[in-house]
Short mmCIF file of C-alpha atoms and ligand atoms in Angstrom, two decimals:
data_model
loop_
_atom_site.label_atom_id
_atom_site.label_comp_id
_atom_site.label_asym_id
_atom_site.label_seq_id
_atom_site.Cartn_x
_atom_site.Cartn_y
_atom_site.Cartn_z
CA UNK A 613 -9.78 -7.58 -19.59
CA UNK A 614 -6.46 -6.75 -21.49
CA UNK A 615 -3.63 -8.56 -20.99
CA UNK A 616 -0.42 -8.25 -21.88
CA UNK A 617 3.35 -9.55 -22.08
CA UNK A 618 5.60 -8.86 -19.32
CA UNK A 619 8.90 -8.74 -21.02
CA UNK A 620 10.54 -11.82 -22.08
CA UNK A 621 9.12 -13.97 -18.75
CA UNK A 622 6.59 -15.54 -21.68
CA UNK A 623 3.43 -14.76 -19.53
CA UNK A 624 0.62 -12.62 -20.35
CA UNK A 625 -0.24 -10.97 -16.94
CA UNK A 626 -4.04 -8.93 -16.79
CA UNK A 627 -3.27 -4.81 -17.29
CA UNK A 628 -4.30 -4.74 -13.80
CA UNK A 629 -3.56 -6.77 -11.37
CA UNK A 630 -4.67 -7.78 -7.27
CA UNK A 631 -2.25 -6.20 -4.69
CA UNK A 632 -3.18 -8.06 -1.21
CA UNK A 633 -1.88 -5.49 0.56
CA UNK A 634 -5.32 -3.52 1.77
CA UNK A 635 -8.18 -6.18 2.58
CA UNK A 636 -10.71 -4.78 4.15
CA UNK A 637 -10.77 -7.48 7.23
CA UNK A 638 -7.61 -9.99 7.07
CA UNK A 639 -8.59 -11.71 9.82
CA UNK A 640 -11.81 -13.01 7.67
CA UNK A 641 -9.76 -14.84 5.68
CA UNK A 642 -12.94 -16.57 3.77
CA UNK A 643 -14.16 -13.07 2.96
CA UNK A 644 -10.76 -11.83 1.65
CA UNK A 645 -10.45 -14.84 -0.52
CA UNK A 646 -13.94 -14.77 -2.21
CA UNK A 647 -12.61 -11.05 -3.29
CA UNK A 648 -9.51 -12.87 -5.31
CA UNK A 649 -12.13 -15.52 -6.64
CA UNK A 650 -14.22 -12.10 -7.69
CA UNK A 651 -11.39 -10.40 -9.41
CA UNK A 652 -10.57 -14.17 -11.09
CA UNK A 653 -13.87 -14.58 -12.48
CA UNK A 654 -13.49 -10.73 -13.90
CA UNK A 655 -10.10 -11.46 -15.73
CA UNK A 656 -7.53 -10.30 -13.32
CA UNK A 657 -4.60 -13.17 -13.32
CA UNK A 658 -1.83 -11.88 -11.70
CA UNK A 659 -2.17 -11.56 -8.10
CA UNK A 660 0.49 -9.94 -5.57
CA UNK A 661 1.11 -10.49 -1.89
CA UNK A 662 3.92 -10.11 0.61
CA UNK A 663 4.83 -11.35 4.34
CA UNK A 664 4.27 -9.12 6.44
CA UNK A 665 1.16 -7.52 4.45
CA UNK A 666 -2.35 -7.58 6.26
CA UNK A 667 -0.79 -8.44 9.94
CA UNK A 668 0.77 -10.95 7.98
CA UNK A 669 -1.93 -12.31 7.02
CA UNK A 670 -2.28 -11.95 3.21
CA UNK A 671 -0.34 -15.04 1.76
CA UNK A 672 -2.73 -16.75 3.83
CA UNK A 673 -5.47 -15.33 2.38
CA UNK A 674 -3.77 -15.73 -0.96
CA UNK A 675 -3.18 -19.47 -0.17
CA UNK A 676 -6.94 -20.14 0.51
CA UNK A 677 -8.05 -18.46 -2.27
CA UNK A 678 -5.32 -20.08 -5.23
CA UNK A 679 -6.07 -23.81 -3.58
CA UNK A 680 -9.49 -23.50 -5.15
CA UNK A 681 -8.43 -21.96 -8.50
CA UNK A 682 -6.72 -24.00 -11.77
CA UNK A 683 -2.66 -23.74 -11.21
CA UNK A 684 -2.84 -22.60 -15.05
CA UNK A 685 -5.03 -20.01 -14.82
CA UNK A 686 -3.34 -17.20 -11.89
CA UNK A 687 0.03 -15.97 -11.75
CA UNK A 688 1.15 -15.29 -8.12
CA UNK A 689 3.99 -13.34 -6.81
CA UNK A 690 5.58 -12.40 -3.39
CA UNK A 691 8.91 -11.76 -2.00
CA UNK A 692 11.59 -11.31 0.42
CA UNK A 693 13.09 -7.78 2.14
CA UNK A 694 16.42 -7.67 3.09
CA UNK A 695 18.01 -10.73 3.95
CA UNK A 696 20.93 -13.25 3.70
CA UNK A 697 20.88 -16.12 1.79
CA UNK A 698 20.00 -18.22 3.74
CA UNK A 699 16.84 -16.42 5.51
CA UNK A 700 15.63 -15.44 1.87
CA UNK A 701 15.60 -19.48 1.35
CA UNK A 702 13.28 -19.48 4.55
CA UNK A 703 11.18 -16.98 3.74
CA UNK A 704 10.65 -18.85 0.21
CA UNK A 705 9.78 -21.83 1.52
CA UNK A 706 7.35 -20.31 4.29
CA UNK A 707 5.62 -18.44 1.23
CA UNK A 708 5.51 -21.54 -1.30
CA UNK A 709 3.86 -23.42 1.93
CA UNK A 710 1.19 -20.62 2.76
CA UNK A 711 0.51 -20.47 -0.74
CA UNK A 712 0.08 -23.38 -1.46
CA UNK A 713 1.80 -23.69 -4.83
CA UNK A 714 5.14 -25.19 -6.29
CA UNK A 715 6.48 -22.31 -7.85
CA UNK A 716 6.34 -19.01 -7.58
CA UNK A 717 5.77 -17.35 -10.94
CA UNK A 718 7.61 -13.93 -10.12
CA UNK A 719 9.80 -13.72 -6.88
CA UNK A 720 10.63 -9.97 -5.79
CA UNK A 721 13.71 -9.44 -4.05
CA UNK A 722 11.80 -6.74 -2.03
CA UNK A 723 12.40 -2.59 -2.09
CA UNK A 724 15.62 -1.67 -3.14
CA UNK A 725 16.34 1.74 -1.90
CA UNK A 726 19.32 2.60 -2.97
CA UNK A 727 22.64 1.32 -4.87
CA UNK A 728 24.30 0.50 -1.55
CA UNK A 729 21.01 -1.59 -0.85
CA UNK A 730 21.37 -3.46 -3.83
CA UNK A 731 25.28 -3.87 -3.51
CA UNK A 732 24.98 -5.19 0.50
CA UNK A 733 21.99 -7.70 -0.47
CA UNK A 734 24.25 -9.18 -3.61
CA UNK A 735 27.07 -9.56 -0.82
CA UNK A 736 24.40 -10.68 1.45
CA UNK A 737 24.00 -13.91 -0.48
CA UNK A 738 20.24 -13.37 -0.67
CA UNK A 739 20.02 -12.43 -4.78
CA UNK A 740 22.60 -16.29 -5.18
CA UNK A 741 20.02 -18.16 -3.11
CA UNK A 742 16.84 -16.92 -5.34
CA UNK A 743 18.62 -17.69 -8.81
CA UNK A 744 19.43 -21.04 -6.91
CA UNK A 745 15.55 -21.39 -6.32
CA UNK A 746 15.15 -20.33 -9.39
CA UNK A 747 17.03 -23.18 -11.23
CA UNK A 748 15.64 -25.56 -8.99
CA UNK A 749 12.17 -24.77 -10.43
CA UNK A 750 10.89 -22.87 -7.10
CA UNK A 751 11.05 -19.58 -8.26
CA UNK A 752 9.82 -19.46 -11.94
CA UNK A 753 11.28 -15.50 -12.39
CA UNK A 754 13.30 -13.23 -10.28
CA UNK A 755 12.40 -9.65 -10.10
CA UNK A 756 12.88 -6.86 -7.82
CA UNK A 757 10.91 -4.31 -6.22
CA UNK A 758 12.18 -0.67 -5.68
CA UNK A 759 11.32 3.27 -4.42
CA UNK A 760 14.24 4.06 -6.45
CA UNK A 761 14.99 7.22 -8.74
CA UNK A 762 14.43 6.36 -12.21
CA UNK A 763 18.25 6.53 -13.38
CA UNK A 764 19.72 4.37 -10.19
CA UNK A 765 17.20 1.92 -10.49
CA UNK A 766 17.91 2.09 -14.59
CA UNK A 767 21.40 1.33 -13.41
CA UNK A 768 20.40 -1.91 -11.16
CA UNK A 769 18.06 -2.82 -14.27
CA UNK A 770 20.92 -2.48 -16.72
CA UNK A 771 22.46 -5.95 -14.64
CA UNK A 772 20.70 -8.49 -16.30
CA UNK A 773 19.81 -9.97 -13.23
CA UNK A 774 15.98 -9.21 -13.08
CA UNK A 775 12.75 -10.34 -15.53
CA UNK A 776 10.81 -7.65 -14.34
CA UNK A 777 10.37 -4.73 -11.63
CA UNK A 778 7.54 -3.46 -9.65
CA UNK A 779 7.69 0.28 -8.88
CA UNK A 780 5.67 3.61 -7.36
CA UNK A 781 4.29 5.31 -11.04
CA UNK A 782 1.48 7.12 -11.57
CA UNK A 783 0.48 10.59 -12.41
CA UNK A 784 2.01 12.21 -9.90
CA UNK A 785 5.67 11.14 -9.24
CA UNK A 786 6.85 9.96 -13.04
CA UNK A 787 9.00 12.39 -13.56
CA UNK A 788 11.28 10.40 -10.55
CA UNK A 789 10.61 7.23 -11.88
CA UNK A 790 10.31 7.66 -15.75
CA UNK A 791 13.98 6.71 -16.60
CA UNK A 792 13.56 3.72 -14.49
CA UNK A 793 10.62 2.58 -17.10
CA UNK A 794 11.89 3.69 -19.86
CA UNK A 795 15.36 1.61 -19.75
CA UNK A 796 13.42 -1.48 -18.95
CA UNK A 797 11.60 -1.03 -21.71
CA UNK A 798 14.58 -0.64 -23.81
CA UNK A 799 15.67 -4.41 -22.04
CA UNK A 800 12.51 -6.26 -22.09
CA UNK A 801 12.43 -6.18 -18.35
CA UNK A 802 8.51 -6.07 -17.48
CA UNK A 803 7.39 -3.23 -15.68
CA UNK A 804 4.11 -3.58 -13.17
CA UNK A 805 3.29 -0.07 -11.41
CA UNK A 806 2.26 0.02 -7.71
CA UNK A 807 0.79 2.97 -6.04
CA UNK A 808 -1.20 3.83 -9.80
CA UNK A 809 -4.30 5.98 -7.46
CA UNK A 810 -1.25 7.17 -5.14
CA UNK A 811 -2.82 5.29 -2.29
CA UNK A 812 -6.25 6.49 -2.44
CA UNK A 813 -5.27 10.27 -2.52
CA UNK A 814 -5.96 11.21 -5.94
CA UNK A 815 -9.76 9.62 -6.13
CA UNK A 816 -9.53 11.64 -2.45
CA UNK A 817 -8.54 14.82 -3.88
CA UNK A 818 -11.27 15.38 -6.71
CA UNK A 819 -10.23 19.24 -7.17
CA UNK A 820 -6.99 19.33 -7.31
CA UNK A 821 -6.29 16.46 -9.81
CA UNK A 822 -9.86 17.46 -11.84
CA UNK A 823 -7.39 18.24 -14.80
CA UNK A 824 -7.37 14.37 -15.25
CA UNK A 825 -11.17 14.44 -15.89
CA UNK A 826 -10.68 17.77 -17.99
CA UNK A 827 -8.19 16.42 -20.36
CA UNK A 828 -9.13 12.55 -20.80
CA UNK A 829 -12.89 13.03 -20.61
CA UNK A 830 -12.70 9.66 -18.01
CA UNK A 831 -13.11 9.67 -14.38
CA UNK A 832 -10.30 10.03 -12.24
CA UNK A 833 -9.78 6.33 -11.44
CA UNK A 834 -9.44 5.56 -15.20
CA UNK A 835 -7.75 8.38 -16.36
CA UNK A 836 -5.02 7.29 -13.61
CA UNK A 837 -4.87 3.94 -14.73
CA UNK A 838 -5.02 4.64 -18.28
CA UNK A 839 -2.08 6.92 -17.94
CA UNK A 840 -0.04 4.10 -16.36
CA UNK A 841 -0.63 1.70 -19.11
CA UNK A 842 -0.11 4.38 -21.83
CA UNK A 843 2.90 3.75 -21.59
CA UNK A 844 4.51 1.20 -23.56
CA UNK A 845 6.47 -0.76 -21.32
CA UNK A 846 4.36 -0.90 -18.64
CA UNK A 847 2.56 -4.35 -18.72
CA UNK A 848 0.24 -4.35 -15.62
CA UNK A 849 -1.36 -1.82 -12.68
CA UNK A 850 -1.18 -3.24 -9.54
CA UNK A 851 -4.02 -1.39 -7.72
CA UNK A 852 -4.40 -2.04 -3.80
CA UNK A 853 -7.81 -3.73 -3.56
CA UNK A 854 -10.39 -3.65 -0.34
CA UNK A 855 -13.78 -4.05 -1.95
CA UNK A 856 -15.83 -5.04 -5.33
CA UNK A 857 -16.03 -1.93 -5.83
CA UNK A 858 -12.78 -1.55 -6.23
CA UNK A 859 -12.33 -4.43 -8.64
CA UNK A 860 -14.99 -3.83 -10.67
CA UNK A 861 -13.62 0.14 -11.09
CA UNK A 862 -10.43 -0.94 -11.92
CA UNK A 863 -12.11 -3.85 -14.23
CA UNK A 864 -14.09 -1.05 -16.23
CA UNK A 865 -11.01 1.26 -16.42
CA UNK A 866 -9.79 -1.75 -18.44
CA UNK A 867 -12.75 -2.12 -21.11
CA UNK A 868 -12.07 -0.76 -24.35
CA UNK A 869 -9.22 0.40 -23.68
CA UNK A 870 -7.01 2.69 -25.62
CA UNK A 871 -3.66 4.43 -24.64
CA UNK A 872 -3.57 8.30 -23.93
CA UNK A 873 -2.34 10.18 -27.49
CA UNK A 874 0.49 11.73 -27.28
CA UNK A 875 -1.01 15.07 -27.36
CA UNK A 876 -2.98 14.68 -23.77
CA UNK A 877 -0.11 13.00 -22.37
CA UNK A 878 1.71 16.22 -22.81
CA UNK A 879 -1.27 18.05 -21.51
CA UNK A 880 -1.17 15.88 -18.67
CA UNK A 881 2.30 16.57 -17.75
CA UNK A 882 1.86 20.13 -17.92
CA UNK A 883 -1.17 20.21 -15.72
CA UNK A 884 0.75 18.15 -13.47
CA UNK A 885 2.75 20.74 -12.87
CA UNK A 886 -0.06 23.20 -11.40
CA UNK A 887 -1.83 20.22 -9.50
CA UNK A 888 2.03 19.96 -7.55
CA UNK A 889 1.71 23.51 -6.67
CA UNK A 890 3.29 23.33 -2.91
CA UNK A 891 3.81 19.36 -3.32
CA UNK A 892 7.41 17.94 -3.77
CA UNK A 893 7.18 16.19 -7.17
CA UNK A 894 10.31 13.93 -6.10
CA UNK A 895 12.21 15.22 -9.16
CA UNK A 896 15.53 15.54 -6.78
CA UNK A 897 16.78 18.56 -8.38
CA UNK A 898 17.64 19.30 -4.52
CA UNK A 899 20.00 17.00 -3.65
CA UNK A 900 22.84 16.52 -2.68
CA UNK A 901 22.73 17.31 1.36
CA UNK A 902 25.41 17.74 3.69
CA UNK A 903 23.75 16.76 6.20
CA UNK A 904 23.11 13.39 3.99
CA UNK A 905 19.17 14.20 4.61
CA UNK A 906 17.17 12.33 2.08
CA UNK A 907 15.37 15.47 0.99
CA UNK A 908 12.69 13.72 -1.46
CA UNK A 909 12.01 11.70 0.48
CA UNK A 910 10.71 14.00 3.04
CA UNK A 911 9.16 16.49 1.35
CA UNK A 912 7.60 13.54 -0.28
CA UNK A 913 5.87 12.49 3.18
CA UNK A 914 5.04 16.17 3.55
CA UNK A 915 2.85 15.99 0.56
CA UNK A 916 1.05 12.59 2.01
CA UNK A 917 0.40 15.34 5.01
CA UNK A 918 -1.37 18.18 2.66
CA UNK A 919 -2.82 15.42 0.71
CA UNK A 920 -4.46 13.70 3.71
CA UNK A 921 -5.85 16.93 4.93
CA UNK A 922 -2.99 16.89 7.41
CA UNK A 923 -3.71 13.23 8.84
CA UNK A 924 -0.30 12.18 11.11
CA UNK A 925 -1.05 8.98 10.40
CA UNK A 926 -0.70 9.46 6.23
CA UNK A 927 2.69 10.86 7.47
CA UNK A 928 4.16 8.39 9.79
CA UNK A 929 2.85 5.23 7.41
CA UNK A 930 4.76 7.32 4.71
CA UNK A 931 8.11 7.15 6.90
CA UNK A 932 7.26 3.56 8.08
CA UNK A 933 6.12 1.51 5.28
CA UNK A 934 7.24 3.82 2.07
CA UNK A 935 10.16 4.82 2.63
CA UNK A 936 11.36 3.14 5.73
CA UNK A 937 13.21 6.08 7.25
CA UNK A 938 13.52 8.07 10.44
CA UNK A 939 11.41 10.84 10.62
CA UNK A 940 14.50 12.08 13.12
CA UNK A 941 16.89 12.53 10.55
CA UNK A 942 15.11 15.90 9.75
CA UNK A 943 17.25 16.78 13.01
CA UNK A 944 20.19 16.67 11.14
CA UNK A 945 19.58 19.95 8.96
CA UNK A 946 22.02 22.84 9.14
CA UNK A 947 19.37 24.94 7.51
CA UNK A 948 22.26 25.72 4.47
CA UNK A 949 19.83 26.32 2.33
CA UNK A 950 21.31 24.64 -0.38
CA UNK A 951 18.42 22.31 -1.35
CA UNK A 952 16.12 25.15 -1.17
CA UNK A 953 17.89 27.16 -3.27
CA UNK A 954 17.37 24.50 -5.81
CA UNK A 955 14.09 23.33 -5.46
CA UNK A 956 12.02 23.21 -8.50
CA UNK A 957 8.92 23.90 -6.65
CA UNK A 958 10.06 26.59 -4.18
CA UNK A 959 9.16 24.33 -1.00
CA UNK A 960 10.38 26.08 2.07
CA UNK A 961 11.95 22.73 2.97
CA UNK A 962 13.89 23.79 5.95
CA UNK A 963 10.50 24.91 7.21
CA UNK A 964 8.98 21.43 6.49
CA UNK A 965 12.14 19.57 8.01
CA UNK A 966 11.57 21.12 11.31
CA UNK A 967 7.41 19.70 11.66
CA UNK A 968 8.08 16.53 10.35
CA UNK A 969 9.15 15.33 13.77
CA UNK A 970 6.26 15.92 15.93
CA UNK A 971 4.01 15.56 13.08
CA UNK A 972 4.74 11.57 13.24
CA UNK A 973 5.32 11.48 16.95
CA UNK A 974 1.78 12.61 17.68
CA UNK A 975 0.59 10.44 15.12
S1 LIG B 257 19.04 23.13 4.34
FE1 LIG B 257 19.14 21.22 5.50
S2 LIG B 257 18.19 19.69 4.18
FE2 LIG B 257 18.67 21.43 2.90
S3 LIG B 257 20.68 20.96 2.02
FE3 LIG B 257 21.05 22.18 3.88
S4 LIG B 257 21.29 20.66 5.50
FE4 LIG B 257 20.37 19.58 3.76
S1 LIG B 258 12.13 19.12 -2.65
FE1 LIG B 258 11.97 20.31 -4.54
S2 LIG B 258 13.81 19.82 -5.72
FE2 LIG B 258 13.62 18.28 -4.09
S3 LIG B 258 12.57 16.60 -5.05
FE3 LIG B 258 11.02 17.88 -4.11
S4 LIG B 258 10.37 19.30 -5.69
FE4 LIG B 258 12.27 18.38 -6.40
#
């Protein structure tokens, strides 16, 4: 396994990493936590959870597994949504319990969406009450989690207030998100990537993203991860995992590995280009609406649908989970025509607004 340092926090975290967001059964809790002694025994250190994941059952799972594991040898983190200061102490203290640790090694203050996010949760009390925890030895570093575009979430970054920050990256959506990596780089804020397979759908969609396979020469599972870690500041991949399988994938991605040159990186980038034909590649070029419509957004969860082979379900978890929007909002489009006008890709958006209703609803 490589490892490597995640910023200034002083750790040395495995290039991928367990999320505990996608066991296969949570309620077999002994099951699930023989996976996270698996991925132990194959190098993996750093291991994420959440409340709320699995039923809210993961940090439970997490807990079982980490009591039977050396303190010194895992690094565990979870975190808290949006919430006062006080409730984010709760929520702490519940998660230290179910995990059965002391500390924390990274605490997430939990998907920023926007500037006005950030802004209401600092008011909020809930970013004074983790550096409190913090100090008090409960919390050993405070990072934050985000869907963000690249230069707002540079802008949070640029703070001081965070060690590291978890974000959606992979081979699909960078351009959105590549500013965001590229200024924590520049402070020695860690970056871990979530979402490196795009939830399953490139490994699902063999043709379409085969210019991975053409260019690298690896399978599409490594090639994605590779290109993750190719880049410089990016410490760790977490990867969603269910099975072995998936662990020991993600393990071999790992062995011998060596970054993307710079020449297939650009090849990369330009092939991503064809494999968005139709897709939304989140680069908000169409914004701003005056209707206030979160355009990317959208058109994002339209590409979950042609990417699913038009599952409602892909959608609405899109709306619910991702993004945490109303699918309604669509409603609010005066069909200007503004954002289609300048859309990179030519989406009929306006089009697209108008099904994204029912294609939730009937989910
Ligand atoms: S067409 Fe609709 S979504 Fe696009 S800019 Fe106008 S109001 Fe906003
Ligand atoms: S809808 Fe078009 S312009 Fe807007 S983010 Fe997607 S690809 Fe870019």
């Amino acid at each position: 396994m490589l490892y490597c340092p995640f910023g200034k926090t002083g750790t040395q975290i495995s290039a991928v990493s367990f999320g505990g967001m996608r066991f296969a059964d949570p309620a077999d809790i002994n099951a699930s936590a023989a996976l996270i002694h698996y991925a132990h025994s194959k190098g993996i250190n750093y291991f994420d959870t959440a409340p709320a994941y699995c039923g809210d059952r993961s940090e439970d799972i997490f807990g079982t597994a980490l009591r039977g594991l050396p303190r010194n040898s895992f690094l565990v983190s979870t975190k808290c949504g949006r919430a006062s200061g006080d409730e984010l102490r709760r929520s702490l203290e519940r998660s230290l319990q179910r995990l059965g640790v002391d500390s924390i090694d990274f605490f997430y203050i939990w998907h920023l969406m926007n500037p006005a996010d950030w802004d209401s949760r600092r008011r909020g009390g809930a970013v004074e009450a983790a550096l409190r925890a913090r100090e008090e030895g409960l919390i050993g570093h405070l990072l934050c989690s985000s869907h963000m575009e690249g230069t707002a979430l540079g802008q949070v970054l640029a703070e001081d207030v965070f060690a590291g920050v978890l974000l959606g990256y992979n081979v699909l959506n960078f351009p959105y998100r590549r500013a965001a990596v590229e200024l924590a780089g520049q402070y020695g804020i860690g970056v871990v990537t979530m979402n490196p397979l795009r939830g399953g759908l490139i490994p699902q969609n063999p043709q379409r993203f085969r210019f991975l396979k053409t260019i690298t020469g690896d399978d599409l599972v490594p090639a994605a991860l590779r290109f993750n870690l190719s880049h410089p500041a990016i410490s760790s991949a977490l990867v969603g995992i269910a099975t072995r399988q998936d662990i020991d994938m993600a393990v071999a991605a790992m062995e011998e590995f060596s970054p993307y040159n710079s020449a297939q990186l650009q090849q990369l980038q330009d092939n991503t280009r064809e494999a968005f034909s139709g897709l939304c590649t989140g680069c908000g070029y169409c914004l701003p609406c005056p209707a206030d419509i979160p355009v990317p957004k959208f058109m994002d969860s339209y590409n979950q649908l042609i990417l699913s082979g038009g599952k409602h379900q892909a959608v609405q978890d899109r709306f619910n989970m991702h993004w945490r929007i109303s699918p309604e909002l669509a409603h609010r489009c005066i069909a200007c025509g503004a954002c289609e006008q300048r859309c990179t890709q030519h989406l009929p958006i306006i089009e697209r607004l108008a099904e994204l209703p029912d294609k939730t609803a009937s989910a």
